[in-house]
CSV table of C-alpha atoms and ligand atoms in Angstrom, one decimal:
chain,number,residue,atom,x,y,z
A,1,MET,CA,8.1,-27.8,2.8
A,2,THR,CA,6.4,-27.8,-0.5
A,3,TRP,CA,6.1,-24.5,-2.3
A,4,HIS,CA,2.3,-24.8,-4.3
A,5,ILE,CA,2.4,-22.1,-6.9
A,6,LEU,CA,-0.8,-21.0,-8.3
A,7,GLY,CA,-0.6,-19.9,-11.9
A,8,ALA,CA,2.3,-20.7,-13.9
A,9,GLY,CA,2.5,-17.3,-16.0
A,10,SER,CA,5.2,-14.8,-15.8
A,11,LEU,CA,6.2,-14.4,-12.3
A,12,GLY,CA,4.6,-17.8,-11.0
A,13,SER,CA,7.2,-19.5,-13.6
A,14,LEU,CA,9.9,-17.3,-12.6
A,15,TRP,CA,9.7,-18.2,-8.8
A,16,ALA,CA,9.1,-22.0,-10.0
A,17,ALA,CA,12.1,-21.8,-11.7
A,18,ARG,CA,14.5,-20.1,-9.3
A,19,LEU,CA,13.1,-22.4,-6.7
A,20,ALA,CA,13.5,-25.9,-8.3
A,21,ARG,CA,16.8,-25.0,-9.7
A,22,ARG,CA,18.2,-24.8,-5.8
A,23,GLY,CA,16.5,-28.2,-5.3
A,24,LEU,CA,13.7,-26.8,-3.4
A,25,PRO,CA,10.4,-28.7,-3.5
A,26,VAL,CA,7.9,-26.9,-6.0
A,27,ARG,CA,4.8,-28.1,-7.5
A,28,LEU,CA,2.5,-26.0,-10.3
A,29,VAL,CA,-1.3,-25.8,-9.5
A,30,LEU,CA,-2.8,-25.4,-12.9
A,31,ARG,CA,-6.4,-24.2,-13.8
A,32,ASP,CA,-7.8,-27.3,-15.5
A,33,ARG,CA,-7.3,-30.7,-17.0
A,34,PRO,CA,-6.8,-29.1,-20.7
A,35,ARG,CA,-3.9,-26.7,-19.0
A,36,LEU,CA,-2.5,-29.5,-17.2
A,37,ALA,CA,-2.4,-31.8,-20.5
A,38,ALA,CA,-1.0,-29.0,-22.4
A,39,TYR,CA,1.7,-28.5,-19.6
A,40,GLU,CA,2.7,-32.5,-19.5
A,41,ALA,CA,2.9,-31.9,-23.1
A,42,VAL,CA,5.5,-29.8,-23.1
A,43,GLY,CA,7.0,-31.3,-19.7
A,44,GLY,CA,8.0,-28.5,-17.8
A,45,LEU,CA,8.6,-24.9,-17.7
A,46,THR,CA,11.0,-23.2,-19.7
A,47,LEU,CA,13.0,-20.0,-18.5
A,48,VAL,CA,14.8,-17.6,-20.6
A,49,GLU,CA,17.7,-15.9,-18.9
A,50,GLN,CA,20.0,-13.6,-21.0
A,51,GLY,CA,19.3,-15.2,-23.8
A,52,THR,CA,20.3,-18.6,-22.4
A,53,GLU,CA,16.9,-21.1,-22.1
A,54,ARG,CA,16.8,-23.8,-19.3
A,55,HIS,CA,14.0,-26.3,-18.9
A,56,TYR,CA,12.5,-27.2,-15.4
A,57,PRO,CA,10.4,-30.1,-15.2
A,58,ILE,CA,8.8,-29.4,-12.2
A,59,PRO,CA,5.6,-31.3,-11.2
A,60,ALA,CA,2.2,-29.8,-11.8
A,61,GLU,CA,-1.4,-30.7,-10.3
A,62,LEU,CA,-5.1,-29.3,-10.4
A,63,PRO,CA,-6.7,-27.3,-7.8
A,64,SER,CA,-9.0,-30.5,-7.0
A,65,SER,CA,-5.9,-32.8,-6.6
A,66,ALA,CA,-5.2,-34.3,-3.0
A,67,GLY,CA,-2.8,-33.3,-0.4
A,68,PRO,CA,-2.5,-30.6,2.2
A,69,ILE,CA,-1.2,-27.2,1.1
A,70,SER,CA,1.1,-25.3,3.7
A,71,ARG,CA,3.0,-22.7,1.6
A,72,LEU,CA,1.0,-21.1,-1.7
A,73,LEU,CA,2.4,-18.6,-3.9
A,74,VAL,CA,-0.7,-16.8,-5.8
A,75,ALA,CA,0.6,-15.8,-8.9
A,76,CYS,CA,-2.6,-15.0,-10.7
A,77,LYS,CA,-3.5,-11.6,-11.9
A,78,ALA,CA,-5.1,-9.3,-9.1
A,79,TYR,CA,-8.7,-10.2,-11.0
A,80,ASP,CA,-8.4,-13.9,-11.0
A,81,ALA,CA,-6.8,-14.3,-7.4
A,82,GLU,CA,-9.7,-14.8,-5.2
A,83,SER,CA,-11.7,-16.9,-7.3
A,84,ALA,CA,-8.5,-19.1,-8.2
A,85,VAL,CA,-7.8,-19.4,-4.5
A,86,GLN,CA,-11.3,-20.5,-3.6
A,87,PRO,CA,-11.1,-24.4,-4.9
A,88,LEU,CA,-7.9,-24.6,-2.6
A,89,LEU,CA,-9.4,-23.7,0.7
A,90,PRO,CA,-10.4,-27.3,1.5
A,91,ARG,CA,-6.6,-28.2,1.0
A,92,LEU,CA,-5.2,-25.6,3.0
A,93,ALA,CA,-3.2,-27.0,6.1
A,94,PRO,CA,-3.6,-25.4,9.4
A,95,GLY,CA,-1.1,-22.5,9.7
A,96,ALA,CA,-1.1,-22.3,6.1
A,97,GLU,CA,0.8,-19.2,4.6
A,98,LEU,CA,-0.1,-17.3,1.3
A,99,ILE,CA,2.1,-14.9,-0.6
A,100,LEU,CA,0.2,-12.9,-2.9
A,101,LEU,CA,2.2,-11.3,-5.3
A,102,GLN,CA,-0.9,-9.2,-7.1
A,103,ASN,CA,-0.1,-5.7,-8.1
A,104,GLY,CA,-2.4,-2.9,-6.8
A,105,LEU,CA,-4.5,-3.1,-4.0
A,106,GLY,CA,-8.0,-4.7,-3.4
A,107,SER,CA,-7.5,-8.4,-4.4
A,108,GLN,CA,-5.2,-9.3,-1.3
A,109,ASP,CA,-8.1,-8.4,1.0
A,110,ALA,CA,-10.7,-10.3,-0.9
A,111,VAL,CA,-8.5,-13.3,-0.5
A,112,ALA,CA,-7.6,-12.5,3.2
A,113,LEU,CA,-11.2,-12.2,3.6
A,114,ARG,CA,-11.9,-15.8,2.6
A,115,LEU,CA,-9.0,-17.1,4.8
A,116,PRO,CA,-9.3,-15.8,8.4
A,117,HIS,CA,-7.1,-18.7,9.7
A,118,ALA,CA,-4.3,-18.4,7.0
A,119,ARG,CA,-1.3,-15.9,7.2
A,120,CYS,CA,-1.7,-13.7,4.2
A,121,VAL,CA,1.9,-12.3,3.1
A,122,LEU,CA,1.8,-9.5,0.6
A,123,ALA,CA,4.3,-8.9,-2.1
A,124,SER,CA,5.5,-6.0,-4.3
A,125,SER,CA,7.7,-6.8,-6.9
A,126,THR,CA,9.7,-4.8,-9.3
A,127,GLU,CA,11.2,-8.0,-11.2
A,128,GLY,CA,10.1,-8.0,-15.1
A,129,ALA,CA,9.1,-11.4,-16.8
A,130,PHE,CA,6.9,-12.1,-19.8
A,131,ARG,CA,5.4,-15.0,-21.5
A,132,GLU,CA,6.8,-15.9,-24.9
A,133,ALA,CA,4.3,-18.9,-25.2
A,134,ASP,CA,2.9,-21.0,-22.8
A,135,PHE,CA,5.1,-22.1,-20.2
A,136,ARG,CA,7.8,-20.2,-21.6
A,137,VAL,CA,8.9,-17.4,-19.8
A,138,VAL,CA,11.6,-14.5,-20.2
A,139,PHE,CA,13.3,-13.0,-17.2
A,140,ALA,CA,12.9,-9.6,-18.9
A,141,GLY,CA,14.2,-7.3,-16.0
A,142,HIS,CA,16.1,-7.6,-12.6
A,143,GLY,CA,14.4,-6.0,-9.4
A,144,PHE,CA,13.4,-6.5,-6.0
A,145,THR,CA,10.3,-7.8,-4.0
A,146,TRP,CA,9.4,-6.3,-0.6
A,147,LEU,CA,7.3,-8.7,1.5
A,148,GLY,CA,5.1,-8.1,4.6
A,149,ASP,CA,2.2,-8.9,6.8
A,150,PRO,CA,0.3,-6.0,8.1
A,151,ARG,CA,-1.1,-8.1,10.9
A,152,GLN,CA,2.1,-9.9,11.9
A,153,PRO,CA,5.4,-8.1,11.8
A,154,ALA,CA,7.7,-11.3,12.4
A,155,ALA,CA,9.6,-12.4,9.2
A,156,PRO,CA,8.8,-15.9,8.2
A,157,ALA,CA,11.2,-18.9,8.0
A,158,TRP,CA,10.8,-19.3,4.8
A,159,LEU,CA,12.6,-16.4,3.7
A,160,ASP,CA,15.9,-18.5,3.8
A,161,ASP,CA,14.3,-20.5,0.6
A,162,LEU,CA,14.2,-17.0,-1.3
A,163,GLU,CA,17.7,-16.4,0.0
A,164,GLN,CA,18.8,-19.9,-1.4
A,165,ALA,CA,17.0,-19.4,-4.5
A,166,GLY,CA,18.6,-16.0,-5.3
A,167,ILE,CA,15.3,-14.1,-5.0
A,168,PRO,CA,16.1,-10.6,-4.3
A,169,HIS,CA,14.0,-9.6,-1.4
A,170,GLY,CA,13.3,-7.6,1.7
A,171,TRP,CA,11.0,-7.9,4.8
A,172,THR,CA,9.2,-4.8,5.5
A,173,PRO,CA,6.8,-4.0,8.6
A,174,ASP,CA,5.3,-1.4,6.1
A,175,ILE,CA,4.2,-3.6,3.1
A,176,LEU,CA,1.0,-1.5,2.8
A,177,SER,CA,3.1,1.8,2.5
A,178,ARG,CA,5.0,0.4,-0.6
A,179,LEU,CA,1.8,-1.1,-2.1
A,180,TRP,CA,0.2,2.1,-2.2
A,181,ARG,CA,3.3,4.0,-3.5
A,182,LYS,CA,3.5,1.6,-6.4
A,183,LEU,CA,-0.3,2.1,-7.0
A,184,ALA,CA,0.2,5.9,-6.8
A,185,LEU,CA,3.2,5.9,-9.4
A,186,ASN,CA,1.0,3.5,-11.8
A,187,CYS,CA,-2.2,5.9,-11.4
A,188,ALA,CA,-0.1,9.0,-12.4
A,189,ILE,CA,1.7,7.3,-15.3
A,190,ASN,CA,0.0,4.2,-17.1
A,191,PRO,CA,-3.4,5.3,-17.7
A,192,LEU,CA,-2.2,8.5,-19.4
A,193,THR,CA,0.2,6.2,-21.5
A,194,VAL,CA,-2.6,4.6,-22.8
A,195,LEU,CA,-5.0,7.6,-23.4
A,196,TYR,CA,-2.2,9.2,-25.3
A,197,GLY,CA,-0.6,6.1,-27.0
A,198,CYS,CA,2.6,6.8,-26.0
A,199,ARG,CA,5.9,5.6,-24.1
A,200,ASN,CA,6.1,6.9,-20.6
A,201,GLY,CA,8.7,9.4,-21.9
A,202,GLY,CA,5.7,10.8,-24.1
A,203,LEU,CA,4.6,12.3,-20.6
A,204,ALA,CA,6.7,14.8,-20.6
A,205,GLU,CA,4.9,16.7,-22.9
A,206,HIS,CA,1.9,16.9,-20.5
A,207,PRO,CA,3.6,18.0,-17.2
A,208,ALA,CA,0.3,19.9,-15.7
A,209,GLU,CA,-1.8,16.7,-16.2
A,210,VAL,CA,0.8,14.9,-14.2
A,211,SER,CA,1.2,17.3,-11.6
A,212,VAL,CA,-2.7,17.7,-10.5
A,213,LEU,CA,-3.0,13.7,-10.5
A,214,CYS,CA,-0.1,13.7,-8.4
A,215,ALA,CA,-1.4,16.2,-6.0
A,216,GLU,CA,-4.8,14.5,-5.8
A,217,LEU,CA,-2.8,11.1,-5.5
A,218,ALA,CA,-1.0,12.4,-2.7
A,219,GLU,CA,-4.1,13.9,-1.1
A,220,LEU,CA,-5.5,10.6,-1.2
A,221,LEU,CA,-2.8,8.8,0.3
A,222,GLN,CA,-2.6,11.0,3.3
A,223,ARG,CA,-6.4,10.7,3.8
A,224,CYS,CA,-6.0,6.8,3.5
A,225,GLY,CA,-3.3,6.9,6.5
A,226,GLN,CA,-0.4,6.7,4.1
A,227,PRO,CA,1.7,9.9,4.7
A,228,ASP,CA,4.9,8.2,3.8
A,229,ALA,CA,3.7,7.2,0.6
A,230,ALA,CA,2.6,10.4,-0.5
A,231,GLU,CA,6.2,12.0,0.5
A,232,GLY,CA,7.6,13.2,-2.6
A,233,LEU,CA,5.3,11.5,-5.0
A,234,HIS,CA,5.8,14.3,-8.0
A,235,GLU,CA,9.1,14.1,-7.9
A,236,GLU,CA,9.4,10.6,-7.9
A,237,VAL,CA,7.0,10.4,-10.9
A,238,LEU,CA,8.7,12.8,-13.0
A,239,ARG,CA,12.1,10.5,-12.2
A,240,VAL,CA,10.5,7.3,-13.3
A,241,ILE,CA,9.2,9.0,-16.4
A,242,GLN,CA,12.7,10.1,-17.5
A,243,ALA,CA,14.3,7.0,-16.3
A,244,THR,CA,12.1,4.6,-18.4
A,245,ALA,CA,11.3,7.1,-21.2
A,246,ALA,CA,11.8,4.6,-23.9
A,247,ASN,CA,9.5,2.0,-21.9
A,248,TYR,CA,5.7,0.9,-22.8
A,249,SER,CA,3.7,0.9,-19.5
A,250,SER,CA,2.3,-2.4,-18.5
A,251,MET,CA,-1.3,-1.2,-18.9
A,252,TYR,CA,-0.2,0.2,-22.5
A,253,GLN,CA,1.1,-3.1,-23.4
A,254,ASP,CA,-2.1,-5.0,-21.8
A,255,VAL,CA,-4.3,-2.6,-24.0
A,256,ALA,CA,-2.1,-2.9,-27.0
A,257,ASN,CA,-2.0,-6.7,-26.7
A,258,GLY,CA,-6.0,-6.7,-26.3
A,259,ARG,CA,-5.6,-8.3,-22.9
A,260,ARG,CA,-7.7,-7.3,-19.7
A,261,THR,CA,-5.9,-4.7,-17.5
A,262,GLU,CA,-5.9,-4.5,-13.8
A,263,ILE,CA,-7.8,-1.2,-13.6
A,264,SER,CA,-9.9,-1.9,-10.5
A,265,TYR,CA,-7.2,-2.8,-8.3
A,266,LEU,CA,-5.3,0.4,-9.5
A,267,LEU,CA,-6.8,3.5,-10.4
A,268,GLY,CA,-10.3,1.9,-9.9
A,269,HIS,CA,-9.2,1.2,-6.4
A,270,ALA,CA,-7.7,4.9,-6.0
A,271,CYS,CA,-11.1,6.4,-7.0
A,272,ALA,CA,-13.1,3.7,-4.8
A,273,SER,CA,-11.0,4.6,-1.8
A,274,ALA,CA,-11.6,8.5,-2.5
A,275,ALA,CA,-15.3,8.0,-2.7
A,276,ARG,CA,-15.0,6.2,0.4
A,277,HIS,CA,-13.3,8.8,2.3
A,278,ARG,CA,-15.5,11.5,0.8
A,279,LEU,CA,-12.8,12.9,-0.8
A,280,SER,CA,-13.5,14.6,-4.1
A,281,LEU,CA,-10.7,14.1,-6.6
A,282,PRO,CA,-12.0,15.2,-10.2
A,283,HIS,CA,-9.0,14.8,-12.3
A,284,LEU,CA,-8.5,11.4,-10.9
A,285,ASP,CA,-12.2,10.5,-11.2
A,286,SER,CA,-12.3,12.1,-14.7
A,287,LEU,CA,-9.4,9.8,-15.9
A,288,HIS,CA,-11.0,6.6,-14.5
A,289,ASP,CA,-13.8,7.8,-16.6
A,290,ARG,CA,-11.8,8.3,-20.0
A,291,LEU,CA,-9.9,5.1,-19.3
A,292,ARG,CA,-13.0,3.4,-18.7
A,293,ALA,CA,-14.6,4.7,-22.1
A,294,HIS,CA,-11.1,3.8,-24.0
A,295,LEU,CA,-11.2,0.3,-23.0
A,296,ALA,CA,-14.7,-0.2,-23.7
A,297,GLN,CA,-14.6,1.2,-27.6
A,298,ARG,CA,-11.7,-1.7,-27.7
A,299,GLY,CA,-14.0,-4.3,-26.5
A,300,LEU,CA,-11.9,-4.8,-23.2
A,301,PRO,CA,-13.2,-5.0,-19.7
A,302,VAL,CA,-13.8,-1.7,-17.9
A,303,THR,CA,-13.2,-3.7,-14.5
B,401,NAP,P1,0.2,-14.1,-16.2
B,401,NAP,O1,1.5,-13.8,-17.0
B,401,NAP,O2,-0.9,-13.6,-16.9
B,401,NAP,O3,0.0,-15.1,-15.3
B,401,NAP,C1,-1.1,-15.3,-14.6
B,401,NAP,C2,-1.3,-17.0,-14.5
B,401,NAP,O4,-2.5,-17.1,-13.7
B,401,NAP,C3,-1.8,-17.4,-16.0
B,401,NAP,O5,-0.6,-18.5,-16.1
B,401,NAP,C4,-2.8,-18.1,-15.5
B,401,NAP,O6,-3.0,-19.2,-16.4
B,401,NAP,C5,-3.0,-18.5,-14.2
B,401,NAP,N1,-4.3,-18.4,-13.4
B,401,NAP,C6,-5.4,-17.6,-13.7
B,401,NAP,N2,-6.4,-18.2,-13.0
B,401,NAP,C7,-6.1,-19.2,-12.5
B,401,NAP,C8,-6.7,-20.3,-11.9
B,401,NAP,N3,-8.1,-20.3,-11.8
B,401,NAP,N4,-6.1,-21.4,-11.6
B,401,NAP,C9,-4.7,-21.4,-11.6
B,401,NAP,N5,-3.9,-20.6,-12.5
B,401,NAP,C10,-4.6,-19.4,-12.8
B,401,NAP,O7,0.4,-12.7,-15.1
B,401,NAP,P2,1.8,-12.1,-14.5
B,401,NAP,O8,2.3,-11.2,-15.4
B,401,NAP,O9,3.1,-13.1,-13.7
B,401,NAP,O10,1.2,-11.3,-13.1
B,401,NAP,C11,0.8,-11.8,-11.9
B,401,NAP,C12,0.8,-10.6,-10.9
B,401,NAP,O11,2.0,-10.1,-10.4
B,401,NAP,C13,-0.2,-9.4,-11.6
B,401,NAP,O12,-0.8,-9.0,-10.6
B,401,NAP,C14,1.1,-8.2,-12.3
B,401,NAP,O13,0.6,-7.2,-12.0
B,401,NAP,C15,1.9,-8.6,-10.8
B,401,NAP,N6,3.3,-8.5,-11.8
B,401,NAP,C16,3.6,-8.9,-13.0
B,401,NAP,C17,5.1,-8.5,-13.0
B,401,NAP,C18,5.9,-8.9,-14.6
B,401,NAP,O14,6.7,-8.8,-14.8
B,401,NAP,N7,5.0,-9.8,-15.2
B,401,NAP,C19,6.1,-7.4,-12.2
B,401,NAP,C20,5.4,-7.1,-11.4
B,401,NAP,C21,4.3,-7.6,-10.8
B,401,NAP,P3,-3.6,-19.3,-17.8
B,401,NAP,O15,-2.1,-19.5,-18.3
B,401,NAP,O16,-4.2,-20.8,-17.7
B,401,NAP,O17,-4.3,-18.1,-18.3
């Protein structure tokens, strides 16, 4: 069965190249005619791994192309996922499965609501990749991808394809807990690195602020029915700050490069969930306000 991959950015290209080089059928779905023409001009994807580059002439098509789609990897940013899937709806075959690679929470529900009859598998990945140029991606950090379906605990048969492609992964009945935990770690670290203009390690100079945010985030996770995700959150945040002290967070990098952030699906989602549960989290709300003001000042979207 063909893997249709929507979005030939960092993660989409990383998955596409690894599946294709094991001989698995892959097709990229690009946003429009100019992007398809640009892709055809370079003749494929280039993946750079440990300084070595390889070219993958993977076929590509438009959302409006003919032919059914049975398996779709959605590899767009969270804010693009719903609108990017929309034109593909008429092509989805009965029993189609989608794998949603988006960080944070909120975009997955938005996509799933449009597809009551398709299976949506959620992913949470710690792999790292970035675009060096159009259709040229660097595999920057080995990691692991958790997959799961909150509505259907049975693992899909296509996990064998991931095994074959050497994509490190695991199936979990509790993918929501993993996504919430990652969201909480992100909320405790990334916005502060943007506001203080520092590497992750710079947060060691703001222990009280980190601590109070972790306490509020743990309260939120409990209230959202995710007690496991709340367990030991503060300790893990401190560990991550230490272990990744030299790194700039993904949100820091987005802002530094003038790119839109996924704020609405991270801190924005946390604050909206707290409001829905009538939970007052003043430090988290204030962080959200400060971050939005900071983005607005730089002419970046605040959602
Ligand atoms: P990215 O490099 O910006 O790639 C996103 C791709 O989606 C782009 O190629 C973009 O196309 C494409 N796209 C957007 N709208 C589209 C549409 N309507 N139709 C077709 N394609 C469309 O993003 P990324 O870094 O791979 O991130 C994807 C998700 O994975 C994010 O939620 C991110 O947080 C998460 N994630 C990323 C990493 C990482 O290391 N990169 C790690 C863990 C999680 P254009 O090229 O035409 O703009």
